[in-house]
Every structure is written in C-alpha cells, then in structure tokens.
C-alpha cells in the first residue's frame, strides 16, 4: 500500500472578529485575526454543524477509527484549548484514525481528525497542537468560502465528499486514489489549489497565534514542518494536487522566522505525559513491536513500561502485562492509565471484584474523567449492575450525544435489565445510535423502526422514538 501524506480540510466555518493585526493575549482570551470578509457567507452555522456531523458519520463508516476514550480525551483537551482562541462554537468532536500516515484534517462545525501516524511522528504535544492550530485556522478563515465564485453551484456536501473520498484514497494505491478525484470533483479541487499557497501561509500565521494563545510553543509548528518535509520528499508517484498543503523551503523558512517573533514559550508542559500518549498510541495502532518496547522498558522508562504492559494486555498475556504494570506502579502508581490497564487485566481474567477495586477509588476522585467512568461502567456491566452503569454513562451522553463508546455501553446495560418491560426497545434504541454515529444510517433507521413497532402501546416511548426517527431520516437524505 502506498503511504501518502494527505492533510485536507473543509474550511466552512463561522468568521471571527475583525482586526488588522494581532496581540499576544493570555490563554483564556480570544486571539484576534485579520478580517476575512463580511457576513457569515456561503452557509450558516447550523448547516456547518449538519455537514460536520455527516462527515463525522461517514469518517466512522469508512475509516478505521480508534474507540479509546482515554486517548480521545487527551487530544480533545488540546483541541479545546486551541478552539478557545477562536469564536467557533462547541466542537462536534475529535476522532483518532488508526493509520500510520501523517495526516490531520478539520471540517465545519468543529470536527478534527488526526492519524495515529501524526502522533507517533511528533516529538511533543506542542507539535500536535501546531497541526491542530493550522487546520483550525483553515476553518476559521473560511478558505473554501473565499473561493465562493469558483465553487458556485456546487453542493456543499460534495465538498465534504471530496474530503472523505480523498482521505480514503490516501490509504489505497495511486490508481484508486486517482479514480476518486475524477470528473467535477477533480476540477473543483483544482480550483481550490490555485489559492492554496497563500492560504497555507495564512493558516501558518493564524495557527501560530491560536497555539500561542493556548499556551503552546509556536516554534513547534516549524519543527513539525521539517518532519512533514522529510515525509513528502519520498512521494514521487502522486499528482501535485494531492499535496494540498504544499511545503516549500521558503514556507518553512517563513514559519521559522514568524515563530521566532513570538515571546519565548517553554516546550511541552509535561513531556513525560506526551511520551506516555505517544507510545500508548503506537501500541493500540500496531505501530510498534515487543522488541522495541522491551528496549524502552529496560531503561526504566515509565512510558515504555506502560506501553509494554498494554502490548501484552492486547495479546491476552495477562501475566506479563501484570509484571510490567507492577514495575510501572513503582514509578507512578497514580496515573489514570495505570488504573485503566489494571482494571482490564482483571477483567480479562474475570476477576470482577479486583477490577472494581482497581478503578472505583480513582473514578471517585475524578468523576469527570470519561475514560475512568466508562471503565467503571464496564465493570458494573460485567457485575450485572445495569442501572449503575447507565447512571454513569448518561452523564456523558447528555453532554455529547455522538459518543459511540457511551452508546455501546448503554446498549449492553439495557440488555441486562431483564425486569424492564421496555428492555428490547431500549436495546434497539441504543443500538440505533451506535449504528447511526458509526455511519450505518440505514440499519440505524431499521433498528428504530423495529423499536417503534414494539413500543406502539407505550405512547410516551412511541413519541420519543418518532422524533428521533424523523431526524435520522431527514439527515440521511444528505448525500456525500
């Protein structure tokens, strides 16, 4: 399989406050950015959210997405800090794609996706923040909207289709990739690229402002450009339009000079934490091996020991996983990942009481931690305590109704609630949400229709299902 660097973004988001220049603000304030035109332009925020959610479902349907609450939330914290520097609304979410290629993209409404390869290729969380800042700047500056005349008459969802199609094609061979971009879509993309060099410079400049305001080092964006340059230099088999973020020597020099104009910011607030995230990502995405991890562990390297424990856990080798985790505990027994891995080791051996003790105290200290709460819910489900599991998970689902991991837990919990006359209906409702946000819209609607038939004697439940069914059916008509 050809390995491609592809970093595409749909830039269809709301405009920011007007300013001729920028000032260095505190992390809690908005960063001022240049005027980009009047009005909302092209589409409104509601349509942006609609398109973003459509792409969110399609990405889950087409790409290998990691469902790992702990990992997702590590990057979501960075994403949220960058977004706090903009006037964008609440984000749709962040997804981690299991792919070794260096790739990241943003879409309308606040959806960000990054490949595991981007994480494992980074040297610090500041570099990851730099990529996020750059991609979010594309969105806030509405680069597609500013090419409105060139896109006149084209479907906005067709633009979303280009994004998804191109990302999928980046995982395939050159011929498959070329096939995706034929016809009007290729012409549309060709129009956009005539503006891309200036837009890239603007995204660099604005992105650095965002990351600086969020407390990250702007020099890290220039650092990561060097990593990208080394990767793109190996790509000679693809047409120029695939490299939608052209990286020239001049642009790299400009980025370095621009970064040097900012007041000094220390690199990564916690480099050890990033190393933990990086090596954990390498394990769950199959981008490392036992020999490499053992070499790290022999150096008494906490991140390497934790990663090796997770590696053995994935293989079902609970004995060696426990041995490595015990070593990790001697260095830092309080890390959340230690509690999560320990719980999984016990669950794998069906030691349910031990699993409960491993997670409960940590979860009670930080009940807002989604990963810890979901792991406790998993324990409750294994202990046949569906009510307790539902109570935990619903707090997070009520805040983010697109949370596939949460819906999966609710589906399992509902199935255990044998005393509930609406048991099957609830299982079907929760299953439909899993299917829907995973991009399987057709079967999601079928599940709800089945639930509707079973609940016909319950007016309140029928009404609730009817509302959700209509929404799904309307949104499904949007075609990418």
Short mmCIF file of C-alpha atoms in Angstrom, two decimals:
data_model
loop_
_atom_site.label_atom_id
_atom_site.label_comp_id
_atom_site.label_asym_id
_atom_site.label_seq_id
_atom_site.Cartn_x
_atom_site.Cartn_y
_atom_site.Cartn_z
CA UNK A 1 0.00 0.00 0.00
CA UNK A 2 1.40 3.37 -0.94
CA UNK A 3 1.94 5.64 2.07
CA UNK A 4 0.71 9.14 1.40
CA UNK A 5 0.81 12.41 3.25
CA UNK A 6 -2.60 13.99 2.85
CA UNK A 7 -3.84 16.80 5.02
CA UNK A 8 -7.16 18.04 3.70
CA UNK A 9 -9.58 20.42 5.35
CA UNK A 10 -13.06 21.72 4.62
CA UNK A 11 -12.99 25.32 5.63
CA UNK A 12 -16.64 26.29 6.01
CA UNK A 13 -16.90 27.76 9.46
CA UNK A 14 -18.04 30.99 11.04
CA UNK A 15 -15.99 34.16 10.65
CA UNK A 16 -14.03 35.65 13.52
CA UNK A 17 -13.90 39.14 14.99
CA UNK A 18 -12.26 41.77 12.80
CA UNK A 19 -8.76 43.05 13.39
CA UNK A 20 -5.88 44.39 11.32
CA UNK A 21 -3.21 42.74 13.41
CA UNK A 22 -2.91 40.54 16.45
CA UNK A 23 -1.77 40.92 20.00
CA UNK A 24 -0.31 38.37 22.37
CA UNK A 25 -3.16 37.51 24.71
CA UNK A 26 -3.47 35.26 27.69
CA UNK A 27 -4.57 31.67 27.14
CA UNK A 28 -8.04 32.47 28.40
CA UNK A 29 -8.77 35.19 25.84
CA UNK A 30 -9.62 35.04 22.15
CA UNK A 31 -6.86 35.60 19.62
CA UNK A 32 -7.58 38.40 17.18
CA UNK A 33 -7.28 37.52 13.50
CA UNK A 34 -7.47 39.51 10.26
CA UNK A 35 -10.72 40.41 8.56
CA UNK A 36 -11.72 37.80 6.01
CA UNK A 37 -14.92 39.27 4.59
CA UNK A 38 -18.36 40.30 5.68
CA UNK A 39 -21.24 38.20 6.93
CA UNK A 40 -21.50 34.52 7.58
CA UNK A 41 -21.16 33.80 3.84
CA UNK A 42 -21.96 30.68 1.86
CA UNK A 43 -23.50 28.66 4.67
CA UNK A 44 -24.69 29.34 8.17
CA UNK A 45 -23.55 27.74 11.38
CA UNK A 46 -26.43 25.28 11.50
CA UNK A 47 -25.51 23.93 8.08
CA UNK A 48 -21.90 23.74 9.14
CA UNK A 49 -22.90 21.59 12.10
CA UNK A 50 -25.07 19.43 9.84
CA UNK A 51 -22.24 18.90 7.36
CA UNK A 52 -19.74 18.28 10.14
CA UNK A 53 -21.94 15.59 11.67
CA UNK A 54 -22.49 13.99 8.27
CA UNK A 55 -18.74 13.82 7.72
CA UNK A 56 -18.30 12.54 11.29
CA UNK A 57 -20.59 9.60 10.50
CA UNK A 58 -19.01 8.98 7.10
CA UNK A 59 -15.49 9.03 8.53
CA UNK A 60 -16.52 6.44 11.14
CA UNK A 61 -18.11 4.35 8.41
CA UNK A 62 -15.16 4.48 6.01
CA UNK A 63 -12.03 4.76 8.14
CA UNK A 64 -10.52 2.66 10.95
CA UNK A 65 -11.40 4.84 13.94
CA UNK A 66 -9.94 4.02 17.34
CA UNK A 67 -12.62 3.88 20.03
CA UNK A 68 -10.43 4.68 23.01
CA UNK A 69 -11.94 7.20 25.45
CA UNK A 70 -8.66 7.84 27.27
CA UNK A 71 -6.72 8.57 24.09
CA UNK A 72 -9.53 10.62 22.54
CA UNK A 73 -9.78 12.80 25.62
CA UNK A 74 -6.04 13.51 25.72
CA UNK A 75 -6.22 15.10 22.28
CA UNK A 76 -9.64 16.63 22.89
CA UNK A 77 -8.15 18.67 25.73
CA UNK A 78 -5.58 20.14 23.33
CA UNK A 79 -8.21 20.68 20.62
CA UNK A 80 -10.47 22.50 23.08
CA UNK A 81 -7.65 24.76 24.21
CA UNK A 82 -6.93 25.74 20.60
CA UNK A 83 -10.64 26.28 19.91
CA UNK A 84 -10.86 28.56 22.94
CA UNK A 85 -8.79 31.04 20.96
CA UNK A 86 -11.44 31.24 18.24
CA UNK A 87 -15.08 32.24 18.05
CA UNK A 88 -16.17 28.84 16.83
CA UNK A 89 -18.96 27.11 18.71
CA UNK A 90 -18.90 23.84 20.61
CA UNK A 91 -16.91 21.21 18.71
CA UNK A 92 -18.55 18.19 17.12
CA UNK A 93 -15.72 16.05 18.33
CA UNK A 94 -12.30 14.59 17.70
CA UNK A 95 -11.55 11.24 16.12
CA UNK A 96 -8.33 9.26 16.04
CA UNK A 97 -7.75 7.31 12.81
CA UNK A 98 -5.72 4.12 13.04
CA UNK A 99 -3.33 4.87 10.21
CA UNK A 100 0.49 5.27 10.22
CA UNK A 101 0.40 8.08 7.65
CA UNK A 102 0.96 11.66 8.77
CA UNK A 103 -2.47 13.19 8.33
CA UNK A 104 -4.94 15.50 10.02
CA UNK A 105 -7.99 17.43 8.85
CA UNK A 106 -10.70 19.72 10.14
CA UNK A 107 -14.28 20.09 8.92
CA UNK A 108 -17.12 22.56 9.58
CA UNK A 109 -18.72 22.78 12.98
CA UNK A 110 -15.60 21.78 14.90
CA UNK A 111 -14.67 18.24 13.89
CA UNK A 112 -10.99 17.33 13.96
CA UNK A 113 -9.42 14.06 12.90
CA UNK A 114 -5.83 13.01 13.29
CA UNK A 115 -4.00 9.87 12.28
CA UNK A 116 -2.06 7.86 14.81
CA UNK A 117 0.91 8.30 12.48
CA UNK A 118 0.87 12.02 13.13
CA UNK A 119 1.10 11.38 16.87
CA UNK A 120 3.91 8.84 16.65
CA UNK A 121 5.82 11.14 14.28
CA UNK A 122 5.61 14.10 16.68
CA UNK A 123 8.22 14.92 19.28
CA UNK A 124 5.95 16.85 21.64
CA UNK A 125 2.33 17.76 22.25
CA UNK A 126 3.24 21.25 21.06
CA UNK A 127 3.84 19.81 17.59
CA UNK A 128 0.41 18.15 17.65
CA UNK A 129 -1.06 21.48 18.80
CA UNK A 130 0.70 23.17 15.88
CA UNK A 131 -1.03 20.89 13.37
CA UNK A 132 -4.36 21.49 15.11
CA UNK A 133 -3.81 25.23 15.10
CA UNK A 134 -3.00 25.19 11.39
CA UNK A 135 -6.05 23.11 10.46
CA UNK A 136 -8.39 25.13 12.68
CA UNK A 137 -7.05 28.31 11.07
CA UNK A 138 -8.10 26.95 7.68
CA UNK A 139 -11.59 26.53 9.09
CA UNK A 140 -11.83 29.90 10.84
CA UNK A 141 -10.52 31.72 7.77
CA UNK A 142 -13.15 30.05 5.58
CA UNK A 143 -10.75 29.29 2.75
CA UNK A 144 -13.33 27.38 0.76
CA UNK A 145 -15.89 30.13 1.23
CA UNK A 146 -13.45 32.73 0.00
CA UNK A 147 -13.34 30.80 -3.27
CA UNK A 148 -17.12 31.06 -3.47
CA UNK A 149 -17.31 32.13 -7.11
CA UNK A 150 -15.20 29.18 -8.21
CA UNK A 151 -17.48 26.84 -6.30
CA UNK A 152 -20.73 28.48 -7.38
CA UNK A 153 -23.45 25.92 -7.97
CA UNK A 154 -21.55 23.09 -6.35
CA UNK A 155 -23.05 21.12 -3.50
CA UNK A 156 -21.52 21.82 -0.11
CA UNK A 157 -21.88 18.17 0.72
CA UNK A 158 -19.94 17.42 -2.47
CA UNK A 159 -17.07 19.30 -0.87
CA UNK A 160 -17.44 17.11 2.19
CA UNK A 161 -17.41 14.15 -0.16
CA UNK A 162 -14.09 15.27 -1.58
CA UNK A 163 -12.64 15.34 1.90
CA UNK A 164 -13.82 11.85 2.82
CA UNK A 165 -13.02 10.41 -0.60
CA UNK A 166 -9.53 11.82 -0.62
CA UNK A 167 -8.72 10.60 2.88
CA UNK A 168 -9.95 7.12 1.97
CA UNK A 169 -7.99 7.21 -1.27
CA UNK A 170 -4.84 8.17 0.63
CA UNK A 171 -4.96 4.70 2.17
CA UNK A 172 -5.24 2.99 -1.19
CA UNK A 173 -2.88 2.71 -4.13
CA UNK A 174 -2.28 5.50 -6.61
CA UNK A 175 -4.79 4.22 -9.17
CA UNK A 176 -7.60 4.03 -6.62
CA UNK A 177 -6.72 7.48 -5.37
CA UNK A 178 -6.85 8.93 -8.85
CA UNK A 179 -10.24 7.35 -9.51
CA UNK A 180 -11.80 9.14 -6.55
CA UNK A 181 -10.75 12.53 -7.83
CA UNK A 182 -12.01 12.27 -11.42
CA UNK A 183 -14.62 14.47 -13.12
CA UNK A 184 -16.16 17.53 -11.50
CA UNK A 185 -14.62 16.77 -8.12
CA UNK A 186 -11.13 16.93 -9.58
CA UNK A 187 -11.99 20.22 -11.27
CA UNK A 188 -13.36 21.57 -8.02
CA UNK A 189 -10.24 20.57 -6.14
CA UNK A 190 -8.10 22.06 -8.88
CA UNK A 191 -9.84 25.41 -8.42
CA UNK A 192 -9.16 25.38 -4.70
CA UNK A 193 -5.48 24.62 -5.11
CA UNK A 194 -4.88 27.78 -7.12
CA UNK A 195 -5.32 29.63 -3.82
CA UNK A 196 -3.57 27.15 -1.58
CA UNK A 197 -0.10 28.67 -1.21
CA UNK A 198 -1.40 31.96 0.17
CA UNK A 199 -3.93 30.10 2.29
CA UNK A 200 -1.21 27.88 3.71
CA UNK A 201 0.82 30.90 4.77
CA UNK A 202 -2.25 32.44 6.34
CA UNK A 203 -3.08 29.21 8.17
CA UNK A 204 0.51 29.04 9.44
CA UNK A 205 0.35 32.60 10.74
CA UNK A 206 -3.13 32.39 12.30
CA UNK A 207 -2.48 28.87 13.61
CA UNK A 208 0.61 30.06 15.43
CA UNK A 209 -1.44 32.79 17.08
CA UNK A 210 -4.01 30.22 18.21
CA UNK A 211 -1.43 27.83 19.64
CA UNK A 212 0.49 30.63 21.35
CA UNK A 213 -2.71 31.92 22.95
CA UNK A 214 -3.46 28.38 24.14
CA UNK A 215 -0.04 28.14 25.78
CA UNK A 216 1.86 26.09 23.19
CA UNK A 217 5.18 26.91 21.58
CA UNK A 218 4.77 28.28 18.01
CA UNK A 219 8.25 27.03 17.11
CA UNK A 220 6.82 23.53 17.28
CA UNK A 221 4.81 24.18 14.12
CA UNK A 222 8.04 24.95 12.28
CA UNK A 223 9.61 21.87 13.86
CA UNK A 224 6.85 19.64 12.58
CA UNK A 225 7.13 21.11 9.08
CA UNK A 226 10.59 19.56 8.93
CA UNK A 227 9.05 16.18 9.77
CA UNK A 228 6.44 16.69 7.04
CA UNK A 229 9.12 17.74 4.56
CA UNK A 230 11.05 14.53 5.16
CA UNK A 231 7.89 12.53 4.53
CA UNK A 232 6.73 14.37 1.41
CA UNK A 233 10.19 14.17 -0.13
CA UNK A 234 9.60 10.44 -0.54
CA UNK A 235 6.36 10.91 -2.53
CA UNK A 236 7.09 10.98 -6.25
CA UNK A 237 4.20 8.91 -7.55
CA UNK A 238 1.29 11.27 -6.87
CA UNK A 239 -0.09 14.28 -8.77
CA UNK A 240 0.64 17.67 -7.24
CA UNK A 241 -2.97 18.27 -6.18
CA UNK A 242 -2.72 15.50 -3.61
CA UNK A 243 -0.29 17.53 -1.59
CA UNK A 244 -2.90 20.06 -0.57
CA UNK A 245 -0.59 21.60 1.99
CA UNK A 246 2.41 22.44 -0.25
CA UNK A 247 5.54 22.60 1.85
CA UNK A 248 8.34 24.60 0.24
CA UNK A 249 11.71 25.59 1.65
CA UNK A 250 10.53 29.20 1.53
CA UNK A 251 7.43 28.40 3.56
CA UNK A 252 9.45 26.51 6.17
CA UNK A 253 11.84 29.45 6.48
CA UNK A 254 8.94 31.88 6.83
CA UNK A 255 7.37 29.71 9.52
CA UNK A 256 10.61 29.63 11.50
CA UNK A 257 11.07 33.39 11.25
CA UNK A 258 7.46 34.01 12.24
CA UNK A 259 7.70 31.67 15.22
CA UNK A 260 10.82 33.47 16.42
CA UNK A 261 8.83 36.71 16.65
CA UNK A 262 6.69 35.35 19.48
CA UNK A 263 7.79 35.70 23.10
CA UNK A 264 9.51 32.56 24.28
CA UNK A 265 7.22 29.75 25.42
CA UNK A 266 8.64 26.63 27.07
CA UNK A 267 8.20 23.45 25.10
CA UNK A 268 5.57 20.95 26.24
CA UNK A 269 4.34 21.44 29.77
CA UNK A 270 4.77 17.75 30.51
CA UNK A 271 7.00 15.90 28.06
CA UNK A 272 6.71 12.65 30.02
CA UNK A 273 2.93 12.74 29.62
CA UNK A 274 3.27 13.15 25.88
CA UNK A 275 5.69 10.21 25.74
CA UNK A 276 3.07 8.11 27.53
CA UNK A 277 0.45 9.17 24.99
CA UNK A 278 2.81 8.62 22.06
CA UNK A 279 3.87 5.09 23.00
CA UNK A 280 0.36 4.08 24.06
CA UNK A 281 -0.82 5.29 20.63
CA UNK A 282 1.91 3.23 18.97
CA UNK A 283 0.69 0.10 20.79
CA UNK A 284 -3.05 0.46 20.16
CA UNK A 285 -2.42 1.31 16.49
CA UNK A 286 0.05 -1.56 15.96
CA UNK A 287 2.94 0.78 15.12
CA UNK A 288 5.48 -0.82 17.45
CA UNK A 289 6.65 -4.27 18.50
CA UNK A 290 7.65 -6.21 21.58
CA UNK A 291 11.39 -5.85 20.97
CA UNK A 292 11.22 -2.06 20.69
CA UNK A 293 9.08 -1.77 23.81
CA UNK A 294 11.29 -4.12 25.81
CA UNK A 295 14.29 -1.92 24.98
CA UNK A 296 12.43 1.09 26.38
CA UNK A 297 11.32 -0.80 29.47
CA UNK A 298 14.85 -1.95 30.25
CA UNK A 299 15.81 1.72 30.63
CA UNK A 300 13.21 2.02 33.41
CA UNK A 301 11.30 4.34 31.08
CA UNK A 302 7.79 4.82 32.50
CA UNK A 303 6.12 5.41 29.14
CA UNK A 304 7.79 2.33 27.69
CA UNK A 305 6.87 0.11 30.65
CA UNK A 306 3.22 1.19 30.48
CA UNK A 307 3.18 0.66 26.72
CA UNK A 308 4.68 -2.82 27.10
CA UNK A 309 2.03 -3.70 29.68
CA UNK A 310 -0.68 -2.58 27.25
CA UNK A 311 1.04 -4.56 24.47
CA UNK A 312 0.87 -7.79 26.49
CA UNK A 313 -2.69 -6.98 27.54
CA UNK A 314 -3.74 -6.71 23.90
CA UNK A 315 -2.27 -10.15 23.28
CA UNK A 316 -4.12 -11.66 26.25
CA UNK A 317 -0.85 -12.27 28.10
CA UNK A 318 -2.14 -11.14 31.49
CA UNK A 319 0.82 -12.46 33.44
CA UNK A 320 3.42 -10.40 31.59
CA UNK A 321 1.05 -7.43 31.44
CA UNK A 322 0.81 -7.54 35.24
CA UNK A 323 4.57 -7.86 35.65
CA UNK A 324 5.17 -4.72 33.62
CA UNK A 325 2.35 -2.85 35.32
CA UNK A 326 3.81 -3.65 38.73
CA UNK A 327 7.08 -2.08 37.57
CA UNK A 328 5.19 0.97 36.34
CA UNK A 329 3.43 1.32 39.69
CA UNK A 330 6.80 1.64 41.42
CA UNK A 331 7.43 4.77 39.35
CA UNK A 332 3.94 6.30 39.35
CA UNK A 333 1.00 4.34 40.74
CA UNK A 334 -1.41 7.28 40.48
CA UNK A 335 -1.52 7.70 36.71
CA UNK A 336 -5.01 7.15 35.26
CA UNK A 337 -3.66 4.78 32.61
CA UNK A 338 -2.28 2.53 35.35
CA UNK A 339 -5.78 2.15 36.80
CA UNK A 340 -7.30 1.54 33.36
CA UNK A 341 -4.77 -1.12 32.38
CA UNK A 342 -5.02 -2.81 35.79
CA UNK A 343 -8.80 -2.97 35.50
CA UNK A 344 -8.55 -4.50 32.04
CA UNK A 345 -6.06 -7.11 33.26
CA UNK A 346 -8.51 -8.17 35.98
CA UNK A 347 -11.48 -8.11 33.61
CA UNK A 348 -9.56 -10.29 31.18
CA UNK A 349 -9.15 -12.86 33.96
CA UNK A 350 -12.77 -12.44 35.10
CA UNK A 351 -11.63 -11.11 38.50
CA UNK A 352 -14.56 -8.75 38.79
CA UNK A 353 -14.15 -7.72 42.43
CA UNK A 354 -10.48 -6.92 41.86
CA UNK A 355 -11.40 -4.96 38.73
CA UNK A 356 -13.90 -2.92 40.73
CA UNK A 357 -11.36 -2.13 43.45
CA UNK A 358 -8.79 -1.15 40.83
CA UNK A 359 -11.00 1.53 39.29
CA UNK A 360 -13.51 2.76 41.87
CA UNK A 361 -11.26 4.97 44.03
CA UNK A 362 -9.66 6.66 41.03
CA UNK A 363 -13.04 7.26 39.40
CA UNK A 364 -14.50 8.75 42.59
CA UNK A 365 -11.62 11.22 42.82
CA UNK A 366 -12.13 12.38 39.21
CA UNK A 367 -15.75 11.60 38.27
CA UNK A 368 -15.49 13.97 35.32
CA UNK A 369 -12.94 11.66 33.68
CA UNK A 370 -14.83 9.88 30.89
CA UNK A 371 -12.34 7.05 30.46
CA UNK A 372 -12.39 6.14 34.16
CA UNK A 373 -16.18 6.40 34.33
CA UNK A 374 -16.66 4.24 31.24
CA UNK A 375 -14.25 1.64 32.59
CA UNK A 376 -16.22 1.55 35.85
CA UNK A 377 -19.43 1.21 33.81
CA UNK A 378 -17.85 -1.73 32.01
CA UNK A 379 -17.13 -3.33 35.38
CA UNK A 380 -20.72 -2.72 36.50
CA UNK A 381 -21.98 -4.39 33.34
CA UNK A 382 -19.78 -7.42 33.96
CA UNK A 383 -21.13 -7.48 37.54
CA UNK A 384 -24.70 -7.42 36.18
CA UNK A 385 -25.43 -3.95 37.56
CA UNK A 386 -27.02 -2.20 34.57
CA UNK A 387 -28.63 0.66 36.50
CA UNK A 388 -25.31 1.77 37.95
CA UNK A 389 -23.70 1.60 34.51
CA UNK A 390 -26.49 3.60 32.87
CA UNK A 391 -26.32 6.29 35.53
CA UNK A 392 -22.59 6.75 34.93
CA UNK A 393 -22.73 6.79 31.15
CA UNK A 394 -25.80 9.01 30.77
CA UNK A 395 -23.96 11.93 32.36
CA UNK A 396 -21.58 11.94 29.42
CA UNK A 397 -24.11 11.06 26.70
CA UNK A 398 -26.24 14.03 27.79
CA UNK A 399 -23.26 16.27 27.06
CA UNK A 400 -22.21 14.55 23.83
CA UNK A 401 -24.88 12.56 22.01
CA UNK A 402 -22.37 11.46 19.34
CA UNK A 403 -20.35 9.37 21.81
CA UNK A 404 -20.25 5.91 20.24
CA UNK A 405 -18.43 4.32 23.17
CA UNK A 406 -21.13 5.59 25.52
CA UNK A 407 -23.97 4.26 23.38
CA UNK A 408 -22.27 0.86 23.18
CA UNK A 409 -22.16 0.68 26.97
CA UNK A 410 -25.80 1.76 27.23
CA UNK A 411 -26.80 -0.94 24.75
CA UNK A 412 -25.04 -3.60 26.83
CA UNK A 413 -26.58 -2.27 30.05
CA UNK A 414 -30.09 -2.19 28.57
CA UNK A 415 -29.74 -5.81 27.52
CA UNK A 416 -29.08 -6.82 31.14
CA UNK A 417 -32.14 -5.00 32.50
CA UNK A 418 -34.41 -8.04 32.26
CA UNK A 419 -37.05 -6.63 34.63
CA UNK A 420 -37.74 -3.65 32.36
CA UNK A 421 -40.73 -4.22 30.03
CA UNK A 422 -39.07 -1.84 27.56
CA UNK A 423 -35.83 -3.84 27.62
CA UNK A 424 -35.82 -4.82 23.94
CA UNK A 425 -36.99 -1.37 22.88
CA UNK A 426 -34.16 0.26 24.81
CA UNK A 427 -31.60 -2.15 23.38
CA UNK A 428 -32.80 -1.29 19.88
CA UNK A 429 -32.79 2.46 20.57
CA UNK A 430 -29.24 2.37 21.91
CA UNK A 431 -28.12 0.09 19.11
CA UNK A 432 -29.56 2.51 16.57
CA UNK A 433 -27.43 5.32 18.00
CA UNK A 434 -24.29 3.15 17.78
CA UNK A 435 -25.12 2.33 14.17
CA UNK A 436 -26.06 5.88 13.27
CA UNK A 437 -22.92 7.59 14.57
CA UNK A 438 -20.83 4.77 13.13
CA UNK A 439 -22.18 5.75 9.72
CA UNK A 440 -24.56 2.83 9.25
CA UNK A 441 -27.57 5.09 8.81
CA UNK A 442 -29.77 2.57 7.01
CA UNK A 443 -29.57 -0.06 9.73
CA UNK A 444 -29.89 2.58 12.44
CA UNK A 445 -33.25 3.56 11.00
CA UNK A 446 -34.28 -0.09 10.72
CA UNK A 447 -33.45 -0.61 14.40
CA UNK A 448 -35.59 2.39 15.37
CA UNK A 449 -38.47 1.21 13.18
CA UNK A 450 -38.34 -2.16 14.95
CA UNK A 451 -38.32 -0.39 18.32
CA UNK A 452 -41.26 1.72 17.21
CA UNK A 453 -43.32 -1.36 16.38
CA UNK A 454 -42.57 -2.94 19.76
CA UNK A 455 -43.41 0.26 21.65
CA UNK A 456 -46.71 1.04 19.91
CA UNK A 457 -48.70 0.51 23.13
CA UNK A 458 -46.50 2.96 25.03
CA UNK A 459 -47.46 6.46 23.89
CA UNK A 460 -44.60 8.29 25.60
CA UNK A 461 -41.95 5.95 24.22
CA UNK A 462 -43.54 5.94 20.77
CA UNK A 463 -43.48 9.73 20.63
CA UNK A 464 -39.83 9.80 21.67
CA UNK A 465 -38.90 7.27 19.01
CA UNK A 466 -40.90 9.12 16.36
CA UNK A 467 -38.99 12.36 16.93
CA UNK A 468 -35.61 10.66 16.70
CA UNK A 469 -36.67 8.63 13.68
CA UNK A 470 -37.70 11.72 11.72
CA UNK A 471 -34.38 13.41 12.47
CA UNK A 472 -32.39 10.39 11.32
CA UNK A 473 -34.44 10.06 8.14
CA UNK A 474 -34.01 13.73 7.27
CA UNK A 475 -30.29 13.72 7.91
CA UNK A 476 -29.82 10.51 5.96
CA UNK A 477 -31.10 12.26 2.81
CA UNK A 478 -27.99 14.42 2.83
CA UNK A 479 -25.73 12.69 0.37
CA UNK A 480 -21.95 12.87 0.29
#
